[in-house]
Short mmCIF file of C-alpha atoms in Angstrom, two decimals:
data_model
loop_
_atom_site.label_atom_id
_atom_site.label_comp_id
_atom_site.label_asym_id
_atom_site.label_seq_id
_atom_site.Cartn_x
_atom_site.Cartn_y
_atom_site.Cartn_z
CA MET X 1 -12.99 18.40 7.63
CA ASP X 2 -16.66 19.12 7.06
CA PHE X 3 -18.78 16.36 5.57
CA ASN X 4 -21.23 17.18 2.82
CA THR X 5 -24.74 17.87 4.04
CA SER X 6 -26.66 16.22 1.22
CA GLY X 7 -27.84 13.47 3.55
CA GLY X 8 -25.24 10.78 3.10
CA LEU X 9 -21.57 10.08 2.96
CA LYS X 10 -19.84 10.28 -0.40
CA VAL X 11 -16.91 7.87 -0.72
CA ALA X 12 -14.54 7.61 -3.68
CA VAL X 13 -12.93 4.19 -3.95
CA LEU X 14 -9.62 4.81 -5.70
CA MET X 15 -8.02 1.83 -7.43
CA GLY X 16 -5.67 0.92 -10.22
CA ALA X 17 -2.86 3.49 -10.33
CA ILE X 18 0.42 2.36 -11.88
CA GLY X 19 2.85 -0.50 -11.50
CA SER X 20 2.97 -4.26 -11.48
CA GLU X 21 -0.01 -4.60 -9.12
CA ARG X 22 -2.47 -2.46 -11.07
CA GLN X 23 -4.76 -5.37 -11.98
CA VAL X 24 -4.85 -6.64 -8.38
CA SER X 25 -5.78 -3.14 -7.25
CA LEU X 26 -8.59 -2.89 -9.80
CA ALA X 27 -10.03 -6.21 -8.60
CA SER X 28 -9.74 -5.21 -4.92
CA GLY X 29 -11.27 -1.81 -5.58
CA LYS X 30 -14.24 -3.32 -7.40
CA CYS X 31 -14.90 -5.72 -4.51
CA ILE X 32 -14.65 -2.88 -1.98
CA ALA X 33 -16.93 -0.60 -4.00
CA ASP X 34 -19.48 -3.40 -4.50
CA ALA X 35 -19.54 -4.10 -0.75
CA LEU X 36 -19.86 -0.42 0.18
CA LYS X 37 -22.71 0.07 -2.29
CA LYS X 38 -24.82 -2.25 -0.12
CA ILE X 39 -24.71 0.24 2.76
CA PRO X 40 -27.64 2.67 2.79
CA ASP X 41 -26.99 6.42 2.69
CA ILE X 42 -23.50 6.09 1.22
CA GLU X 43 -22.80 7.25 -2.30
CA ILE X 44 -19.91 5.34 -3.86
CA ILE X 45 -17.77 6.48 -6.74
CA ASP X 46 -15.46 3.76 -8.03
CA HIS X 47 -12.59 5.39 -9.82
CA ASP X 48 -9.67 4.01 -11.82
CA PHE X 49 -7.04 6.47 -10.62
CA LEU X 50 -3.99 7.45 -12.65
CA PRO X 51 -1.41 9.78 -11.06
CA ASP X 52 -1.19 11.92 -14.20
CA LYS X 53 -4.98 12.47 -14.11
CA PRO X 54 -5.70 13.28 -10.45
CA TRP X 55 -8.78 15.45 -11.04
CA ILE X 56 -10.98 13.42 -8.68
CA LEU X 57 -8.87 14.64 -5.74
CA ASP X 58 -10.19 18.15 -6.38
CA ASP X 59 -13.84 17.08 -6.09
CA LYS X 60 -14.97 18.92 -2.94
CA THR X 61 -18.19 16.86 -2.74
CA ILE X 62 -16.27 13.72 -1.75
CA ASP X 63 -16.10 13.12 2.00
CA VAL X 64 -13.52 10.33 2.13
CA PHE X 65 -11.17 8.59 -0.28
CA PHE X 66 -10.92 4.82 0.16
CA LEU X 67 -7.45 3.85 -1.06
CA ALA X 68 -7.67 0.40 -2.66
CA PHE X 69 -4.20 0.43 -4.18
CA HIS X 70 -1.55 -2.25 -4.24
CA GLY X 71 2.13 -1.71 -4.91
CA GLU X 72 4.58 1.07 -4.30
CA PHE X 73 2.54 4.09 -5.43
CA GLY X 74 -0.51 3.17 -3.36
CA GLU X 75 1.05 1.40 -0.40
CA GLY X 76 4.47 3.04 -0.25
CA GLY X 77 3.39 6.50 0.91
CA ASP X 78 3.17 8.45 -2.35
CA MET X 79 -0.63 8.51 -2.59
CA GLN X 80 -0.97 9.11 1.14
CA GLU X 81 1.37 12.11 0.87
CA ILE X 82 -0.69 13.56 -1.98
CA CYS X 83 -3.85 13.23 0.13
CA GLU X 84 -2.13 14.76 3.17
CA ARG X 85 -0.90 17.76 1.18
CA LYS X 86 -4.42 18.33 -0.14
CA LYS X 87 -5.83 17.83 3.39
CA LEU X 88 -8.11 15.01 2.20
CA LEU X 89 -9.63 12.41 4.47
CA PHE X 90 -8.47 8.94 3.37
CA THR X 91 -8.35 5.38 4.65
CA GLY X 92 -5.22 3.68 5.90
CA CYS X 93 -1.95 4.88 7.38
CA ASP X 94 -0.28 8.24 6.96
CA SER X 95 2.54 8.58 4.42
CA LYS X 96 5.37 8.12 6.92
CA SER X 97 3.88 4.90 8.34
CA SER X 98 3.10 3.62 4.85
CA ARG X 99 6.68 4.18 3.69
CA LEU X 100 8.03 2.39 6.75
CA ALA X 101 5.66 -0.58 6.43
CA PHE X 102 6.30 -0.96 2.69
CA ASP X 103 10.11 -1.13 3.10
CA LYS X 104 10.68 -4.59 4.55
CA ILE X 105 14.16 -3.84 5.88
CA ALA X 106 13.28 -0.49 7.48
CA CYS X 107 10.14 -2.04 9.00
CA LYS X 108 12.09 -4.98 10.41
CA GLU X 109 14.62 -2.57 11.94
CA ALA X 110 11.83 -0.50 13.53
CA LEU X 111 10.16 -3.62 14.94
CA GLU X 112 13.45 -4.89 16.36
CA LYS X 113 14.15 -1.46 17.90
CA ALA X 114 10.75 -1.74 19.61
CA ARG X 115 11.84 -5.21 20.84
CA LEU X 116 9.20 -7.00 18.81
CA PRO X 117 10.08 -10.42 17.37
CA THR X 118 10.77 -10.67 13.64
CA PRO X 119 11.86 -13.56 11.43
CA ARG X 120 15.56 -13.99 10.74
CA ALA X 121 16.62 -12.24 7.56
CA VAL X 122 19.57 -11.50 5.33
CA GLU X 123 19.62 -8.35 3.24
CA ILE X 124 21.35 -8.59 -0.14
CA ARG X 125 21.73 -5.33 -2.03
CA ASN X 126 24.58 -5.98 -4.47
CA GLN X 127 26.59 -8.65 -6.29
CA GLN X 128 29.32 -8.80 -3.65
CA GLN X 129 26.78 -9.57 -0.96
CA LEU X 130 25.26 -12.18 -3.26
CA ALA X 131 28.67 -13.88 -3.57
CA ASP X 132 28.88 -14.13 0.23
CA ILE X 133 25.35 -15.46 0.65
CA GLU X 134 26.04 -19.16 1.20
CA SER X 135 27.49 -18.74 4.69
CA LYS X 136 24.73 -16.29 5.62
CA LEU X 137 22.01 -18.69 4.50
CA GLU X 138 23.55 -21.65 6.33
CA ALA X 139 23.22 -19.66 9.54
CA ILE X 140 19.49 -19.15 9.00
CA GLY X 141 18.11 -22.53 7.95
CA LYS X 142 17.19 -24.83 5.07
CA LYS X 143 14.25 -23.15 3.25
CA PHE X 144 14.03 -19.48 2.42
CA VAL X 145 11.53 -16.95 1.20
CA ILE X 146 13.13 -14.36 -1.05
CA LYS X 147 11.24 -11.06 -1.29
CA PRO X 148 11.99 -7.74 -2.93
CA ILE X 149 12.49 -5.01 -0.34
CA LYS X 150 9.79 -2.77 -1.83
CA GLN X 151 7.02 -4.78 -3.52
CA GLY X 152 3.56 -5.67 -2.36
CA SER X 153 1.34 -8.76 -2.57
CA SER X 154 3.40 -11.73 -3.73
CA VAL X 155 5.20 -9.93 -6.57
CA GLY X 156 8.78 -11.18 -6.84
CA ILE X 157 8.53 -13.75 -4.05
CA GLN X 158 10.48 -17.00 -4.44
CA ILE X 159 10.85 -19.98 -2.12
CA VAL X 160 14.23 -21.68 -2.37
#
């Protein structure tokens, strides 16, 4: 990718998007944009991105897209895949890595396959598994963190 030659780097900080973590993303994006604006010779565009209005991705004057999203659309590989298809330079992992990292069960399986330690876990996907949970939980311990398989931040987390 060729950078613009106007003298500095042009960075679009993309934030917001859709989903339950939109407000967290907007706050993160603002903090990131404010910090980047302190760096000389970098032009910052802070942009509230909505997937149904992706026009900013067609702006050829932007050198790099800083992805400041939270939640499935921004962390789960969808936005990364859009950037990859458009051959845009962006921050963070590629779409495949993002999808893997965002899916807690798939990520745990990949880490275990690589012989890396992970916390003990029980996956519950349906009512029948929920009915059998007591014996599974007794095997793990006394306190538990319950997390949705595909959510970011602390959305849906419970300690029981």
